[in-house]
PDB file of C-alpha atoms in Angstrom:
ATOM      1  CA  MET A   1       3.357 -24.135  -5.306  1.00 92.00           C
ATOM      2  CA  THR A   2       5.198 -22.396  -8.082  1.00 94.00           C
ATOM      3  CA  GLU A   3       8.881 -21.545  -8.513  1.00 94.00           C
ATOM      4  CA  PHE A   4       9.930 -18.322 -10.174  1.00 92.00           C
ATOM      5  CA  THR A   5      13.320 -17.125 -11.324  1.00 94.00           C
ATOM      6  CA  ASP A   6      15.031 -13.928 -12.665  1.00 94.00           C
ATOM      7  CA  GLY A   7      17.393 -16.200 -14.533  1.00 95.00           C
ATOM      8  CA  VAL A   8      19.922 -16.388 -11.775  1.00 97.00           C
ATOM      9  CA  HIS A   9      17.901 -16.887  -8.394  1.00 95.00           C
ATOM     10  CA  VAL A  10      15.071 -19.159  -7.713  1.00 94.00           C
ATOM     11  CA  ALA A  11      12.394 -18.825  -5.036  1.00 93.00           C
ATOM     12  CA  ALA A  12       8.987 -20.303  -4.179  1.00 93.00           C
ATOM     13  CA  CYS A  13       5.415 -18.838  -4.221  1.00 95.00           C
ATOM     14  CA  ASP A  14       2.387 -20.463  -2.786  1.00 96.00           C
ATOM     15  CA  ALA A  15      -0.917 -19.756  -1.228  1.00 94.00           C
ATOM     16  CA  PRO A  16      -1.590 -20.499   2.401  1.00 91.00           C
ATOM     17  CA  SER A  17      -3.256 -23.882   3.278  1.00 92.00           C
ATOM     18  CA  ARG A  18      -6.510 -22.016   4.364  1.00 93.00           C
ATOM     19  CA  HIS A  19      -6.649 -20.843   0.756  1.00 92.00           C
ATOM     20  CA  GLY A  20      -5.901 -24.187  -0.869  1.00 92.00           C
ATOM     21  CA  GLY A  21      -2.155 -23.995  -1.130  1.00 92.00           C
ATOM     22  CA  GLN A  22       0.510 -25.961   0.437  1.00 93.00           C
ATOM     23  CA  ASP A  23       1.973 -23.014   2.320  1.00 91.00           C
ATOM     24  CA  ALA A  24       5.304 -24.059   0.656  1.00 92.00           C
ATOM     25  CA  GLY A  25       6.637 -20.578  -0.319  1.00 91.00           C
ATOM     26  CA  PHE A  26       6.031 -16.962   0.106  1.00 92.00           C
ATOM     27  CA  THR A  27       2.594 -15.612  -0.600  1.00 93.00           C
ATOM     28  CA  PRO A  28       2.247 -13.180  -3.571  1.00 93.00           C
ATOM     29  CA  PHE A  29       1.202 -10.554  -1.004  1.00 93.00           C
ATOM     30  CA  SER A  30       4.263 -11.104   1.156  1.00 94.00           C
ATOM     31  CA  LEU A  31       6.456 -10.961  -1.988  1.00 95.00           C
ATOM     32  CA  LEU A  32       4.974  -7.569  -2.681  1.00 95.00           C
ATOM     33  CA  GLU A  33       5.724  -6.462   0.869  1.00 96.00           C
ATOM     34  CA  ALA A  34       9.137  -7.726   0.738  1.00 96.00           C
ATOM     35  CA  SER A  35       9.937  -6.037  -2.518  1.00 96.00           C
ATOM     36  CA  LEU A  36       8.918  -2.589  -1.067  1.00 97.00           C
ATOM     37  CA  ALA A  37      10.797  -3.254   2.261  1.00 97.00           C
ATOM     38  CA  GLY A  38      13.993  -4.693   0.465  1.00 96.00           C
ATOM     39  CA  CYS A  39      14.103  -1.697  -1.991  1.00 97.00           C
ATOM     40  CA  MET A  40      13.821   0.884   0.731  1.00 96.00           C
ATOM     41  CA  ASN A  41      16.568  -0.900   2.822  1.00 96.00           C
ATOM     42  CA  ILE A  42      18.673  -0.861  -0.319  1.00 97.00           C
ATOM     43  CA  THR A  43      18.017   2.809  -1.141  1.00 97.00           C
ATOM     44  CA  LEU A  44      18.914   3.870   2.458  1.00 97.00           C
ATOM     45  CA  ARG A  45      22.174   1.867   2.550  1.00 97.00           C
ATOM     46  CA  VAL A  46      23.294   3.395  -0.796  1.00 97.00           C
ATOM     47  CA  PHE A  47      22.298   6.866   0.544  1.00 97.00           C
ATOM     48  CA  ALA A  48      24.133   6.550   3.684  1.00 97.00           C
ATOM     49  CA  ARG A  49      27.214   5.177   1.883  1.00 97.00           C
ATOM     50  CA  THR A  50      27.177   8.036  -0.570  1.00 97.00           C
ATOM     51  CA  HIS A  51      26.717  10.661   2.172  1.00 97.00           C
ATOM     52  CA  ASP A  52      29.125   9.195   4.722  1.00 96.00           C
ATOM     53  CA  ILE A  53      26.523   8.244   7.135  1.00 96.00           C
ATOM     54  CA  ASP A  54      27.444   5.178   9.493  1.00 94.00           C
ATOM     55  CA  LEU A  55      24.445   2.987   9.075  1.00 95.00           C
ATOM     56  CA  GLU A  56      25.116  -0.121  11.089  1.00 93.00           C
ATOM     57  CA  PHE A  57      21.712  -1.556  10.171  1.00 93.00           C
ATOM     58  CA  VAL A  58      18.316  -0.639   8.804  1.00 96.00           C
ATOM     59  CA  GLU A  59      15.181  -2.849   9.324  1.00 96.00           C
ATOM     60  CA  THR A  60      12.116  -2.031   7.273  1.00 96.00           C
ATOM     61  CA  THR A  61       8.701  -3.803   7.975  1.00 96.00           C
ATOM     62  CA  VAL A  62       5.914  -3.475   5.541  1.00 97.00           C
ATOM     63  CA  THR A  63       2.377  -4.724   5.734  1.00 97.00           C
ATOM     64  CA  LEU A  64      -0.159  -4.415   2.957  1.00 95.00           C
ATOM     65  CA  LYS A  65      -3.482  -3.334   4.701  1.00 95.00           C
ATOM     66  CA  PRO A  66      -6.846  -3.629   2.876  1.00 93.00           C
ATOM     67  CA  GLY A  67      -9.251  -0.642   3.523  1.00 91.00           C
ATOM     68  CA  GLU A  68     -12.442   0.773   2.141  1.00 91.00           C
ATOM     69  CA  GLY A  69     -10.724   2.886  -0.605  1.00 89.00           C
ATOM     70  CA  GLY A  70      -8.245   0.155  -1.550  1.00 91.00           C
ATOM     71  CA  TYR A  71      -4.933  -0.972  -0.005  1.00 92.00           C
ATOM     72  CA  THR A  72      -2.264   0.923   2.015  1.00 94.00           C
ATOM     73  CA  PHE A  73       1.305  -0.039   2.409  1.00 95.00           C
ATOM     74  CA  GLU A  74       2.087   0.488   6.138  1.00 96.00           C
ATOM     75  CA  TYR A  75       5.765   0.560   6.971  1.00 95.00           C
ATOM     76  CA  SER A  76       8.259   1.316   9.777  1.00 96.00           C
ATOM     77  CA  ILE A  77      11.944   1.941   9.403  1.00 96.00           C
ATOM     78  CA  LYS A  78      14.198   1.031  12.358  1.00 97.00           C
ATOM     79  CA  LEU A  79      17.508   2.880  12.351  1.00 97.00           C
ATOM     80  CA  PRO A  80      20.446   2.669  14.861  1.00 95.00           C
ATOM     81  CA  GLU A  81      20.191   4.634  18.050  1.00 93.00           C
ATOM     82  CA  GLY A  82      23.436   6.555  17.685  1.00 92.00           C
ATOM     83  CA  LEU A  83      22.397   8.562  14.521  1.00 95.00           C
ATOM     84  CA  SER A  84      22.220  12.379  14.737  1.00 95.00           C
ATOM     85  CA  ASP A  85      18.717  13.796  14.311  1.00 95.00           C
ATOM     86  CA  LYS A  86      19.958  15.351  11.042  1.00 96.00           C
ATOM     87  CA  ASP A  87      21.184  12.053   9.594  1.00 96.00           C
ATOM     88  CA  ARG A  88      17.909  10.338  10.697  1.00 96.00           C
ATOM     89  CA  LYS A  89      15.778  12.779   9.013  1.00 96.00           C
ATOM     90  CA  ARG A  90      17.925  12.651   5.849  1.00 96.00           C
ATOM     91  CA  LEU A  91      17.710   8.900   5.769  1.00 96.00           C
ATOM     92  CA  ILE A  92      13.942   8.837   6.321  1.00 95.00           C
ATOM     93  CA  ALA A  93      13.512  11.477   3.429  1.00 95.00           C
ATOM     94  CA  ALA A  94      15.809   9.230   1.250  1.00 96.00           C
ATOM     95  CA  ARG A  95      13.133   6.406   1.412  1.00 93.00           C
ATOM     96  CA  LYS A  96      11.215   8.074  -1.159  1.00 91.00           C
ATOM     97  CA  GLY A  97      14.099   7.482  -3.655  1.00 95.00           C
ATOM     98  CA  CYS A  98      13.240   3.886  -3.710  1.00 95.00           C
ATOM     99  CA  PRO A  99      12.223   2.817  -7.198  1.00 96.00           C
ATOM    100  CA  ILE A 100       9.543   0.453  -6.013  1.00 96.00           C
ATOM    101  CA  HIS A 101       8.102   3.197  -3.629  1.00 94.00           C
ATOM    102  CA  GLY A 102       7.889   5.422  -6.568  1.00 93.00           C
ATOM    103  CA  LEU A 103       6.409   2.768  -9.038  1.00 94.00           C
ATOM    104  CA  LEU A 104       3.814   1.798  -6.483  1.00 92.00           C
ATOM    105  CA  GLY A 105       2.829   5.393  -6.149  1.00 90.00           C
ATOM    106  CA  GLN A 106       1.994   5.704  -9.872  1.00 92.00           C
ATOM    107  CA  PRO A 107      -1.117   4.668 -11.714  1.00 92.00           C
ATOM    108  CA  LEU A 108      -0.600   1.035 -12.973  1.00 91.00           C
ATOM    109  CA  SER A 109      -2.258  -0.831 -15.756  1.00 94.00           C
ATOM    110  CA  PHE A 110      -2.209  -4.432 -16.764  1.00 94.00           C
ATOM    111  CA  GLU A 111      -1.755  -5.740 -20.304  1.00 95.00           C
ATOM    112  CA  LEU A 112      -2.207  -9.364 -21.275  1.00 95.00           C
ATOM    113  CA  LYS A 113       0.479 -10.136 -23.950  1.00 94.00           C
ATOM    114  CA  GLU A 114      -0.650 -12.709 -26.481  1.00 91.00           C
ATOM    115  CA  GLU A 115       2.036 -15.265 -27.523  1.00 81.00           C
TER     116      GLU A 115
END
């Protein structure tokens, strides 16, 4: 298990026991899924507030699925029943404004920084 922090909040990350971990925290994959889901929820809540849409709740589920050509983020967004079709469409379109959604859609590279 390892703990990580942003300087304010602390959380734990670990591998499942079937992979030699203690299952004592989020898996790295679940953190990646949660990051995208959380970002989309925040983006929709901010969009709703700034566009006077009464958004009682939003629930986003993200699953990272392996495939032949790489990985796919599959997700669903659950919105309240009482929303108009117009507001529902606007909110679903607004999900693309999520910074993590945008980042993960770009080419990525990795660089080891020597200390």
